[in-house]
């Protein structure tokens, strides 16, 4: 392991590098650190908004950088990881900036912050960032950069006034800001083509604000991704639900109703993983039974086929173990291209084994997200409550 101090650098022995930012907050109830990557030219600017990789855009257009873990619990704090394949970068990209921002308060609220650049098969490079005196809400943590044909990692820790939006603007990203109140219209002029923009707004659905809607899009919604994540303790994912020695299996699933009235379920139980390119246009990405996948479980909806879906009820259930939802600190996050993510925290106590988390409905071609967070003993009671006429029998995975 190579340990760097601020300003230090080290060569990377592989073109495939995993970059991990890990942190622990002094206040466990504080908002998470948002970690982003920017693909930069020699001018230290992005070529376009696709060169910003963050919670709302989790992969570069060329596949060279993608999010692996997003604010995932690791037992002692949280981490966000990126996989970078440097040989896939365009020739005009000469550095990748790794930044961290907080929504409220300075970075000094973090008790621990580190960046690790781990080349595939090589020695990891670690930078422990000093945060005690940081007064800014944003830090440029480090960068991968190309020098004389060799990729290196540099420890930066440079403060930046403002949050993610001004930092992104500094790198040349066009940010989608709320529209100002309209002024009296001037004489008509030919409309200019609007520049592409990135929406950084994150929406959390609560009891007081239980729903949010997106307008219909002529070209569809792209790939809609749904993530279920929850607290991990003792370095072992999911252990908070059960007693020691018995791993817990928390599963993500959904009920769906097609526009033709067909209903069904997508879940690991019964091996009904769905399909993305054909009906029901919903697919469970995988079933994490061992607890080894720190990023939680994922489901994706084919937004280009949204007109074929009437509604989707997203749920989670305890396949094995003792339910203890209040201790889980669980959250569902829904990612929609060109829009900020929608979060639904699971922050209510229950000893029942199943939770209806959010309902996604087709609202005249648009999408409406509604918070549910209602608990049920099992599938039959929940499907009856939400009017999904399904027949149930005991099943295994």
mmCIF file of C-alpha atoms in Angstrom:
data_model
loop_
_atom_site.group_PDB
_atom_site.id
_atom_site.type_symbol
_atom_site.label_atom_id
_atom_site.label_comp_id
_atom_site.label_asym_id
_atom_site.label_seq_id
_atom_site.Cartn_x
_atom_site.Cartn_y
_atom_site.Cartn_z
ATOM 1 C CA UNK A 1 0.000 0.000 0.000
ATOM 2 C CA UNK A 2 1.239 3.498 -0.876
ATOM 3 C CA UNK A 3 0.153 6.256 1.526
ATOM 4 C CA UNK A 4 0.092 9.795 0.176
ATOM 5 C CA UNK A 5 0.002 13.168 1.867
ATOM 6 C CA UNK A 6 -1.554 16.276 0.342
ATOM 7 C CA UNK A 7 0.151 17.141 -2.938
ATOM 8 C CA UNK A 8 1.775 13.721 -3.320
ATOM 9 C CA UNK A 9 1.363 11.449 -6.326
ATOM 10 C CA UNK A 10 2.005 7.854 -7.287
ATOM 11 C CA UNK A 11 1.952 5.902 -10.569
ATOM 12 C CA UNK A 12 -0.850 3.419 -11.258
ATOM 13 C CA UNK A 13 0.186 -0.036 -12.430
ATOM 14 C CA UNK A 14 -2.988 -0.809 -14.411
ATOM 15 C CA UNK A 15 -5.430 0.975 -16.689
ATOM 16 C CA UNK A 16 -8.318 -0.497 -14.687
ATOM 17 C CA UNK A 17 -8.535 1.340 -11.378
ATOM 18 C CA UNK A 18 -11.205 1.311 -8.680
ATOM 19 C CA UNK A 19 -11.466 4.633 -6.872
ATOM 20 C CA UNK A 20 -13.177 4.490 -3.475
ATOM 21 C CA UNK A 21 -14.089 7.463 -1.289
ATOM 22 C CA UNK A 22 -14.899 6.361 2.278
ATOM 23 C CA UNK A 23 -16.164 8.576 5.078
ATOM 24 C CA UNK A 24 -17.708 8.636 8.524
ATOM 25 C CA UNK A 25 -19.785 11.535 9.788
ATOM 26 C CA UNK A 26 -19.500 12.877 13.315
ATOM 27 C CA UNK A 27 -23.295 13.048 13.321
ATOM 28 C CA UNK A 28 -24.824 9.728 12.167
ATOM 29 C CA UNK A 29 -28.049 11.519 11.183
ATOM 30 C CA UNK A 30 -26.308 14.000 8.894
ATOM 31 C CA UNK A 31 -26.728 13.938 5.138
ATOM 32 C CA UNK A 32 -24.341 11.803 3.132
ATOM 33 C CA UNK A 33 -21.352 12.986 1.146
ATOM 34 C CA UNK A 34 -22.073 13.256 -2.569
ATOM 35 C CA UNK A 35 -19.083 11.975 -4.539
ATOM 36 C CA UNK A 36 -18.671 12.749 -8.243
ATOM 37 C CA UNK A 37 -16.127 12.327 -11.048
ATOM 38 C CA UNK A 38 -15.396 14.767 -13.868
ATOM 39 C CA UNK A 39 -13.645 13.706 -17.090
ATOM 40 C CA UNK A 40 -11.468 16.690 -18.030
ATOM 41 C CA UNK A 41 -9.464 17.918 -21.002
ATOM 42 C CA UNK A 42 -6.177 19.813 -20.775
ATOM 43 C CA UNK A 43 -8.245 22.961 -20.177
ATOM 44 C CA UNK A 44 -9.667 21.325 -17.007
ATOM 45 C CA UNK A 45 -13.149 21.387 -18.531
ATOM 46 C CA UNK A 46 -15.605 18.637 -19.463
ATOM 47 C CA UNK A 47 -16.395 18.098 -23.136
ATOM 48 C CA UNK A 48 -20.102 17.964 -22.304
ATOM 49 C CA UNK A 49 -22.482 17.070 -19.506
ATOM 50 C CA UNK A 50 -21.980 13.330 -20.143
ATOM 51 C CA UNK A 51 -18.503 13.747 -18.612
ATOM 52 C CA UNK A 52 -19.954 14.267 -15.130
ATOM 53 C CA UNK A 53 -20.476 10.965 -13.270
ATOM 54 C CA UNK A 54 -22.596 11.249 -10.112
ATOM 55 C CA UNK A 55 -25.746 9.922 -8.413
ATOM 56 C CA UNK A 56 -27.955 11.099 -11.282
ATOM 57 C CA UNK A 57 -25.711 9.882 -14.129
ATOM 58 C CA UNK A 58 -23.844 6.801 -13.022
ATOM 59 C CA UNK A 59 -21.842 5.959 -16.156
ATOM 60 C CA UNK A 60 -19.940 7.886 -18.797
ATOM 61 C CA UNK A 61 -21.191 7.564 -22.369
ATOM 62 C CA UNK A 62 -18.092 5.595 -23.406
ATOM 63 C CA UNK A 63 -18.264 3.246 -20.402
ATOM 64 C CA UNK A 64 -14.843 4.325 -19.138
ATOM 65 C CA UNK A 65 -16.142 5.382 -15.711
ATOM 66 C CA UNK A 66 -19.094 3.922 -13.835
ATOM 67 C CA UNK A 67 -20.427 3.929 -10.286
ATOM 68 C CA UNK A 68 -19.988 0.631 -8.456
ATOM 69 C CA UNK A 69 -21.165 1.554 -4.939
ATOM 70 C CA UNK A 70 -23.167 4.665 -4.101
ATOM 71 C CA UNK A 71 -23.052 5.843 -0.451
ATOM 72 C CA UNK A 72 -23.067 2.178 0.585
ATOM 73 C CA UNK A 73 -22.628 1.253 4.251
ATOM 74 C CA UNK A 74 -19.417 -0.583 5.046
ATOM 75 C CA UNK A 75 -19.845 -1.254 8.769
ATOM 76 C CA UNK A 76 -17.984 1.806 10.043
ATOM 77 C CA UNK A 77 -19.259 4.463 7.656
ATOM 78 C CA UNK A 78 -20.162 4.835 4.000
ATOM 79 C CA UNK A 79 -18.376 4.628 0.684
ATOM 80 C CA UNK A 80 -18.834 5.482 -2.971
ATOM 81 C CA UNK A 81 -16.738 3.595 -5.526
ATOM 82 C CA UNK A 82 -16.059 4.154 -9.218
ATOM 83 C CA UNK A 83 -14.577 1.672 -11.665
ATOM 84 C CA UNK A 84 -12.392 3.430 -14.232
ATOM 85 C CA UNK A 85 -11.042 1.856 -17.413
ATOM 86 C CA UNK A 86 -8.509 4.447 -18.481
ATOM 87 C CA UNK A 87 -7.759 2.837 -21.852
ATOM 88 C CA UNK A 88 -11.385 3.496 -22.883
ATOM 89 C CA UNK A 89 -11.113 7.259 -22.362
ATOM 90 C CA UNK A 90 -11.108 9.571 -25.350
ATOM 91 C CA UNK A 91 -7.675 10.857 -26.311
ATOM 92 C CA UNK A 92 -8.678 14.393 -25.332
ATOM 93 C CA UNK A 93 -9.307 13.356 -21.702
ATOM 94 C CA UNK A 94 -6.144 13.827 -19.650
ATOM 95 C CA UNK A 95 -7.458 13.777 -16.079
ATOM 96 C CA UNK A 96 -10.361 12.651 -13.906
ATOM 97 C CA UNK A 97 -11.211 14.825 -10.893
ATOM 98 C CA UNK A 98 -12.764 13.124 -7.842
ATOM 99 C CA UNK A 99 -14.788 15.517 -5.701
ATOM 100 C CA UNK A 100 -16.936 15.336 -2.579
ATOM 101 C CA UNK A 101 -19.688 17.754 -1.579
ATOM 102 C CA UNK A 102 -22.110 18.085 1.318
ATOM 103 C CA UNK A 103 -25.628 19.467 1.027
ATOM 104 C CA UNK A 104 -25.458 21.376 4.312
ATOM 105 C CA UNK A 105 -22.527 22.454 6.455
ATOM 106 C CA UNK A 106 -18.786 22.243 5.861
ATOM 107 C CA UNK A 107 -16.752 19.134 5.125
ATOM 108 C CA UNK A 108 -15.318 19.434 8.650
ATOM 109 C CA UNK A 109 -18.469 17.611 9.821
ATOM 110 C CA UNK A 110 -16.796 14.443 8.546
ATOM 111 C CA UNK A 111 -14.772 12.584 11.147
ATOM 112 C CA UNK A 112 -12.996 10.375 8.636
ATOM 113 C CA UNK A 113 -12.440 10.790 4.890
ATOM 114 C CA UNK A 114 -10.140 8.845 2.594
ATOM 115 C CA UNK A 115 -9.571 8.184 -1.102
ATOM 116 C CA UNK A 116 -8.153 4.898 -2.382
ATOM 117 C CA UNK A 117 -7.055 4.284 -5.972
ATOM 118 C CA UNK A 118 -6.669 0.520 -6.387
ATOM 119 C CA UNK A 119 -5.191 -0.639 -9.737
ATOM 120 C CA UNK A 120 -6.337 -4.059 -10.900
ATOM 121 C CA UNK A 121 -3.773 -6.504 -9.502
ATOM 122 C CA UNK A 122 -1.538 -3.701 -8.242
ATOM 123 C CA UNK A 123 -0.677 -1.874 -5.045
ATOM 124 C CA UNK A 124 -3.436 0.479 -3.809
ATOM 125 C CA UNK A 125 -2.709 4.172 -3.284
ATOM 126 C CA UNK A 126 -4.378 5.696 -0.201
ATOM 127 C CA UNK A 127 -4.904 9.339 0.748
ATOM 128 C CA UNK A 128 -6.331 10.150 4.202
ATOM 129 C CA UNK A 129 -7.895 13.590 3.927
ATOM 130 C CA UNK A 130 -7.673 15.971 6.887
ATOM 131 C CA UNK A 131 -11.117 17.517 7.412
ATOM 132 C CA UNK A 132 -10.947 19.224 10.824
ATOM 133 C CA UNK A 133 -10.151 22.696 9.454
ATOM 134 C CA UNK A 134 -12.189 22.512 6.244
ATOM 135 C CA UNK A 135 -14.685 25.369 6.057
ATOM 136 C CA UNK A 136 -15.991 24.643 2.543
ATOM 137 C CA UNK A 137 -18.908 22.397 1.551
ATOM 138 C CA UNK A 138 -16.922 20.914 -1.327
ATOM 139 C CA UNK A 139 -13.486 19.353 -1.737
ATOM 140 C CA UNK A 140 -11.557 18.344 -4.821
ATOM 141 C CA UNK A 141 -10.244 15.155 -3.217
ATOM 142 C CA UNK A 142 -7.832 13.860 -5.831
ATOM 143 C CA UNK A 143 -7.315 13.218 -9.490
ATOM 144 C CA UNK A 144 -6.213 10.568 -11.907
ATOM 145 C CA UNK A 145 -4.004 12.241 -14.496
ATOM 146 C CA UNK A 146 -1.908 11.322 -17.524
ATOM 147 C CA UNK A 147 1.750 12.382 -17.564
ATOM 148 C CA UNK A 148 4.211 11.237 -20.252
ATOM 149 C CA UNK A 149 2.046 8.247 -21.130
ATOM 150 C CA UNK A 150 1.698 7.135 -17.475
ATOM 151 C CA UNK A 151 -1.511 7.411 -15.444
ATOM 152 C CA UNK A 152 -0.988 8.587 -11.872
ATOM 153 C CA UNK A 153 -3.055 9.495 -8.809
ATOM 154 C CA UNK A 154 -2.535 12.844 -7.078
ATOM 155 C CA UNK A 155 -3.730 13.738 -3.561
ATOM 156 C CA UNK A 156 -5.358 17.189 -3.816
ATOM 157 C CA UNK A 157 -7.740 18.073 -0.917
ATOM 158 C CA UNK A 158 -8.505 21.521 -2.333
ATOM 159 C CA UNK A 159 -11.514 23.300 -0.825
ATOM 160 C CA UNK A 160 -14.158 24.884 -3.053
ATOM 161 C CA UNK A 161 -16.785 27.375 -1.936
ATOM 162 C CA UNK A 162 -20.344 26.249 -2.620
ATOM 163 C CA UNK A 163 -21.770 22.802 -3.190
ATOM 164 C CA UNK A 164 -21.972 20.444 -6.121
ATOM 165 C CA UNK A 165 -23.692 22.848 -8.535
ATOM 166 C CA UNK A 166 -21.026 25.610 -8.518
ATOM 167 C CA UNK A 167 -18.261 23.022 -8.575
ATOM 168 C CA UNK A 168 -19.815 21.333 -11.606
ATOM 169 C CA UNK A 169 -20.230 24.727 -13.280
ATOM 170 C CA UNK A 170 -16.538 25.409 -12.639
ATOM 171 C CA UNK A 171 -15.735 22.331 -14.717
ATOM 172 C CA UNK A 172 -18.042 23.453 -17.545
ATOM 173 C CA UNK A 173 -21.187 21.439 -16.758
ATOM 174 C CA UNK A 174 -24.489 23.174 -17.543
ATOM 175 C CA UNK A 175 -26.760 22.884 -14.504
ATOM 176 C CA UNK A 176 -30.542 22.761 -14.783
ATOM 177 C CA UNK A 177 -31.723 25.540 -12.459
ATOM 178 C CA UNK A 178 -35.349 26.222 -11.455
ATOM 179 C CA UNK A 179 -36.960 28.739 -13.798
ATOM 180 C CA UNK A 180 -37.270 32.319 -12.553
ATOM 181 C CA UNK A 181 -40.597 34.121 -12.486
ATOM 182 C CA UNK A 182 -41.490 35.090 -16.058
ATOM 183 C CA UNK A 183 -40.956 38.687 -17.178
ATOM 184 C CA UNK A 184 -43.265 40.431 -19.680
ATOM 185 C CA UNK A 185 -42.551 38.817 -23.037
ATOM 186 C CA UNK A 186 -40.502 40.784 -25.580
ATOM 187 C CA UNK A 187 -41.203 40.819 -29.272
ATOM 188 C CA UNK A 188 -41.201 37.265 -30.676
ATOM 189 C CA UNK A 189 -37.815 35.930 -31.796
ATOM 190 C CA UNK A 190 -36.868 32.534 -33.168
ATOM 191 C CA UNK A 191 -36.332 30.203 -30.196
ATOM 192 C CA UNK A 192 -32.751 29.164 -29.484
ATOM 193 C CA UNK A 193 -31.945 25.507 -29.065
ATOM 194 C CA UNK A 194 -31.519 24.954 -25.287
ATOM 195 C CA UNK A 195 -28.174 23.576 -24.102
ATOM 196 C CA UNK A 196 -28.251 20.115 -22.522
ATOM 197 C CA UNK A 197 -28.213 20.340 -18.760
ATOM 198 C CA UNK A 198 -27.751 18.148 -15.722
ATOM 199 C CA UNK A 199 -30.411 17.981 -13.017
ATOM 200 C CA UNK A 200 -28.799 17.730 -9.562
ATOM 201 C CA UNK A 201 -31.998 17.900 -7.528
ATOM 202 C CA UNK A 202 -32.494 14.963 -5.204
ATOM 203 C CA UNK A 203 -36.097 14.374 -4.010
ATOM 204 C CA UNK A 204 -36.862 12.565 -0.741
ATOM 205 C CA UNK A 205 -40.454 11.388 -0.331
ATOM 206 C CA UNK A 206 -41.794 11.757 3.207
ATOM 207 C CA UNK A 207 -45.164 11.740 4.958
ATOM 208 C CA UNK A 208 -45.371 15.498 4.414
ATOM 209 C CA UNK A 209 -44.249 15.268 0.780
ATOM 210 C CA UNK A 210 -45.428 11.811 -0.330
ATOM 211 C CA UNK A 211 -45.302 12.100 -4.128
ATOM 212 C CA UNK A 212 -43.536 13.649 -7.105
ATOM 213 C CA UNK A 213 -44.269 13.497 -10.838
ATOM 214 C CA UNK A 214 -42.344 13.658 -14.107
ATOM 215 C CA UNK A 215 -44.002 14.876 -17.286
ATOM 216 C CA UNK A 216 -44.375 12.639 -20.331
ATOM 217 C CA UNK A 217 -41.318 12.505 -22.617
ATOM 218 C CA UNK A 218 -41.665 11.952 -26.347
ATOM 219 C CA UNK A 219 -38.612 9.674 -26.458
ATOM 220 C CA UNK A 220 -39.438 7.735 -23.271
ATOM 221 C CA UNK A 221 -37.616 7.715 -19.962
ATOM 222 C CA UNK A 222 -34.613 5.513 -20.729
ATOM 223 C CA UNK A 223 -33.442 2.980 -18.165
ATOM 224 C CA UNK A 224 -35.064 3.523 -14.764
ATOM 225 C CA UNK A 225 -33.006 1.927 -11.986
ATOM 226 C CA UNK A 226 -34.199 1.068 -8.483
ATOM 227 C CA UNK A 227 -31.763 0.374 -5.655
ATOM 228 C CA UNK A 228 -32.491 -1.089 -2.214
ATOM 229 C CA UNK A 229 -29.760 -0.474 0.350
ATOM 230 C CA UNK A 230 -29.614 -0.750 4.125
ATOM 231 C CA UNK A 231 -27.248 -0.580 7.066
ATOM 232 C CA UNK A 232 -24.471 -3.111 7.359
ATOM 233 C CA UNK A 233 -22.898 -3.852 10.745
ATOM 234 C CA UNK A 234 -19.743 -5.558 11.821
ATOM 235 C CA UNK A 235 -18.499 -5.641 8.256
ATOM 236 C CA UNK A 236 -21.225 -8.116 7.306
ATOM 237 C CA UNK A 237 -24.075 -6.892 5.159
ATOM 238 C CA UNK A 238 -27.609 -7.450 6.417
ATOM 239 C CA UNK A 239 -26.558 -8.762 9.817
ATOM 240 C CA UNK A 240 -28.607 -6.123 11.614
ATOM 241 C CA UNK A 241 -31.797 -8.053 10.896
ATOM 242 C CA UNK A 242 -30.877 -11.386 12.474
ATOM 243 C CA UNK A 243 -28.971 -13.088 15.237
ATOM 244 C CA UNK A 244 -25.297 -13.871 14.936
ATOM 245 C CA UNK A 245 -24.550 -16.945 12.902
ATOM 246 C CA UNK A 246 -27.623 -16.600 10.696
ATOM 247 C CA UNK A 247 -27.264 -14.408 7.640
ATOM 248 C CA UNK A 248 -30.306 -12.392 6.678
ATOM 249 C CA UNK A 249 -31.724 -12.277 3.167
ATOM 250 C CA UNK A 250 -33.561 -9.035 2.387
ATOM 251 C CA UNK A 251 -35.120 -9.104 -1.084
ATOM 252 C CA UNK A 252 -36.251 -6.415 -3.516
ATOM 253 C CA UNK A 253 -39.290 -7.070 -5.702
ATOM 254 C CA UNK A 254 -42.354 -5.530 -7.291
ATOM 255 C CA UNK A 255 -45.909 -6.161 -8.406
ATOM 256 C CA UNK A 256 -46.788 -4.818 -11.846
ATOM 257 C CA UNK A 257 -49.892 -4.165 -13.912
ATOM 258 C CA UNK A 258 -49.537 -3.844 -17.688
ATOM 259 C CA UNK A 259 -51.683 -1.518 -19.779
ATOM 260 C CA UNK A 260 -53.564 -4.608 -21.060
ATOM 261 C CA UNK A 261 -54.514 -5.566 -17.486
ATOM 262 C CA UNK A 262 -51.955 -8.366 -17.045
ATOM 263 C CA UNK A 263 -50.550 -8.517 -13.492
ATOM 264 C CA UNK A 264 -47.550 -10.297 -12.052
ATOM 265 C CA UNK A 265 -44.534 -10.087 -9.754
ATOM 266 C CA UNK A 266 -40.783 -9.723 -10.283
ATOM 267 C CA UNK A 267 -38.660 -11.114 -7.460
ATOM 268 C CA UNK A 268 -36.012 -13.714 -6.655
ATOM 269 C CA UNK A 269 -38.509 -15.865 -4.774
ATOM 270 C CA UNK A 270 -39.831 -18.323 -7.348
ATOM 271 C CA UNK A 271 -37.078 -17.253 -9.775
ATOM 272 C CA UNK A 272 -39.358 -14.722 -11.461
ATOM 273 C CA UNK A 273 -36.610 -12.276 -12.430
ATOM 274 C CA UNK A 274 -38.635 -10.629 -15.223
ATOM 275 C CA UNK A 275 -37.284 -9.341 -18.552
ATOM 276 C CA UNK A 276 -36.056 -5.943 -19.720
ATOM 277 C CA UNK A 277 -36.542 -6.129 -23.506
ATOM 278 C CA UNK A 278 -39.911 -7.903 -23.411
ATOM 279 C CA UNK A 279 -42.973 -7.920 -21.151
ATOM 280 C CA UNK A 280 -43.098 -7.023 -18.325
ATOM 281 C CA UNK A 281 -40.126 -4.728 -19.237
ATOM 282 C CA UNK A 282 -38.933 -5.001 -15.606
ATOM 283 C CA UNK A 283 -35.902 -7.015 -14.554
ATOM 284 C CA UNK A 284 -34.314 -7.842 -11.220
ATOM 285 C CA UNK A 285 -30.581 -7.391 -11.762
ATOM 286 C CA UNK A 286 -29.603 -10.083 -9.255
ATOM 287 C CA UNK A 287 -30.297 -11.605 -5.871
ATOM 288 C CA UNK A 288 -27.702 -10.887 -3.191
ATOM 289 C CA UNK A 289 -28.053 -13.918 -0.922
ATOM 290 C CA UNK A 290 -24.601 -13.850 0.670
ATOM 291 C CA UNK A 291 -24.420 -10.223 1.747
ATOM 292 C CA UNK A 292 -21.277 -9.659 -0.313
ATOM 293 C CA UNK A 293 -22.767 -6.990 -2.592
ATOM 294 C CA UNK A 294 -22.323 -3.783 -0.605
ATOM 295 C CA UNK A 295 -24.328 -1.731 -3.098
ATOM 296 C CA UNK A 296 -27.563 -3.517 -2.221
ATOM 297 C CA UNK A 297 -30.026 -4.970 -4.723
ATOM 298 C CA UNK A 298 -31.061 -3.493 -8.076
ATOM 299 C CA UNK A 299 -34.077 -3.589 -10.353
ATOM 300 C CA UNK A 300 -34.458 -1.825 -13.691
ATOM 301 C CA UNK A 301 -37.477 -0.730 -15.729
ATOM 302 C CA UNK A 302 -37.349 -0.189 -19.491
ATOM 303 C CA UNK A 303 -38.571 3.416 -19.627
ATOM 304 C CA UNK A 304 -38.831 3.326 -23.429
ATOM 305 C CA UNK A 305 -41.716 0.870 -22.894
ATOM 306 C CA UNK A 306 -43.392 2.891 -20.153
ATOM 307 C CA UNK A 307 -46.581 3.157 -22.256
ATOM 308 C CA UNK A 308 -47.003 -0.622 -21.764
ATOM 309 C CA UNK A 309 -47.081 -0.321 -17.976
ATOM 310 C CA UNK A 310 -49.919 0.996 -15.831
ATOM 311 C CA UNK A 311 -48.376 0.772 -12.351
ATOM 312 C CA UNK A 312 -45.528 -0.827 -10.396
ATOM 313 C CA UNK A 313 -45.479 -1.415 -6.621
ATOM 314 C CA UNK A 314 -41.921 -1.677 -5.299
ATOM 315 C CA UNK A 315 -41.507 -3.726 -2.117
ATOM 316 C CA UNK A 316 -38.963 -5.472 0.077
ATOM 317 C CA UNK A 317 -39.380 -8.585 2.199
ATOM 318 C CA UNK A 318 -37.399 -10.643 4.681
ATOM 319 C CA UNK A 319 -36.746 -14.032 3.124
ATOM 320 C CA UNK A 320 -34.819 -15.277 6.173
ATOM 321 C CA UNK A 321 -34.210 -13.707 9.584
ATOM 322 C CA UNK A 322 -36.013 -11.643 12.195
ATOM 323 C CA UNK A 323 -37.650 -8.421 10.915
ATOM 324 C CA UNK A 324 -36.330 -5.252 12.520
ATOM 325 C CA UNK A 325 -37.035 -2.506 10.007
ATOM 326 C CA UNK A 326 -36.425 0.393 12.406
ATOM 327 C CA UNK A 327 -32.774 -0.621 12.847
ATOM 328 C CA UNK A 328 -32.116 -1.256 9.181
ATOM 329 C CA UNK A 329 -31.804 2.383 8.033
ATOM 330 C CA UNK A 330 -33.045 1.148 4.663
ATOM 331 C CA UNK A 331 -33.652 3.334 1.632
ATOM 332 C CA UNK A 332 -35.024 2.859 -1.859
ATOM 333 C CA UNK A 333 -33.475 5.156 -4.483
ATOM 334 C CA UNK A 334 -34.958 5.467 -7.965
ATOM 335 C CA UNK A 335 -32.676 6.821 -10.696
ATOM 336 C CA UNK A 336 -34.175 8.357 -13.845
ATOM 337 C CA UNK A 337 -31.991 9.650 -16.715
ATOM 338 C CA UNK A 338 -31.797 13.465 -16.914
ATOM 339 C CA UNK A 339 -33.560 13.837 -13.542
ATOM 340 C CA UNK A 340 -32.472 13.850 -9.928
ATOM 341 C CA UNK A 341 -32.941 10.631 -7.958
ATOM 342 C CA UNK A 342 -36.048 9.935 -5.870
ATOM 343 C CA UNK A 343 -35.441 8.490 -2.388
ATOM 344 C CA UNK A 344 -37.853 6.741 -0.021
ATOM 345 C CA UNK A 345 -36.364 6.073 3.458
ATOM 346 C CA UNK A 346 -37.671 3.054 5.404
ATOM 347 C CA UNK A 347 -37.649 4.763 8.773
ATOM 348 C CA UNK A 348 -40.719 3.359 10.528
ATOM 349 C CA UNK A 349 -40.739 0.491 13.036
ATOM 350 C CA UNK A 350 -42.466 -2.818 12.298
ATOM 351 C CA UNK A 351 -42.028 -6.513 13.105
ATOM 352 C CA UNK A 352 -43.897 -7.643 9.981
ATOM 353 C CA UNK A 353 -41.914 -9.305 7.223
ATOM 354 C CA UNK A 354 -42.892 -7.270 4.169
ATOM 355 C CA UNK A 355 -42.921 -3.585 3.247
ATOM 356 C CA UNK A 356 -44.694 -1.860 0.345
ATOM 357 C CA UNK A 357 -42.247 0.994 -0.280
ATOM 358 C CA UNK A 358 -43.316 3.027 -3.308
ATOM 359 C CA UNK A 359 -45.856 2.918 -6.109
ATOM 360 C CA UNK A 360 -44.872 4.113 -9.590
ATOM 361 C CA UNK A 361 -47.877 4.880 -11.775
ATOM 362 C CA UNK A 362 -48.366 5.861 -15.405
ATOM 363 C CA UNK A 363 -49.973 9.299 -15.214
ATOM 364 C CA UNK A 364 -51.116 10.067 -18.781
ATOM 365 C CA UNK A 365 -47.720 9.020 -20.078
ATOM 366 C CA UNK A 366 -45.804 10.677 -17.248
ATOM 367 C CA UNK A 367 -44.490 9.013 -14.109
ATOM 368 C CA UNK A 368 -45.829 9.558 -10.609
ATOM 369 C CA UNK A 369 -43.808 8.292 -7.632
ATOM 370 C CA UNK A 370 -45.753 7.821 -4.402
ATOM 371 C CA UNK A 371 -44.397 6.925 -0.971
ATOM 372 C CA UNK A 372 -46.158 4.000 0.697
ATOM 373 C CA UNK A 373 -43.980 2.458 3.491
ATOM 374 C CA UNK A 374 -46.723 0.111 4.709
ATOM 375 C CA UNK A 375 -45.985 -3.239 6.336
ATOM 376 C CA UNK A 376 -47.689 -6.601 5.829
ATOM 377 C CA UNK A 377 -47.255 -10.151 7.132
ATOM 378 C CA UNK A 378 -46.683 -11.612 3.652
ATOM 379 C CA UNK A 379 -47.392 -11.388 -0.099
ATOM 380 C CA UNK A 380 -51.121 -12.313 -0.052
ATOM 381 C CA UNK A 381 -52.125 -9.508 2.302
ATOM 382 C CA UNK A 382 -50.144 -6.904 0.376
ATOM 383 C CA UNK A 383 -51.375 -7.970 -3.068
ATOM 384 C CA UNK A 384 -54.974 -7.899 -1.805
ATOM 385 C CA UNK A 385 -54.546 -4.427 -0.285
ATOM 386 C CA UNK A 386 -53.161 -3.016 -3.564
ATOM 387 C CA UNK A 387 -55.595 -4.898 -5.823
ATOM 388 C CA UNK A 388 -53.174 -7.256 -7.560
ATOM 389 C CA UNK A 389 -55.267 -10.454 -8.071
ATOM 390 C CA UNK A 390 -52.449 -12.996 -7.782
ATOM 391 C CA UNK A 391 -52.489 -16.575 -6.523
ATOM 392 C CA UNK A 392 -49.870 -17.456 -3.908
ATOM 393 C CA UNK A 393 -48.231 -20.674 -2.788
ATOM 394 C CA UNK A 394 -45.067 -21.476 -0.825
ATOM 395 C CA UNK A 395 -41.897 -20.935 -2.833
ATOM 396 C CA UNK A 396 -38.125 -21.168 -2.558
ATOM 397 C CA UNK A 397 -35.155 -19.569 -4.260
#
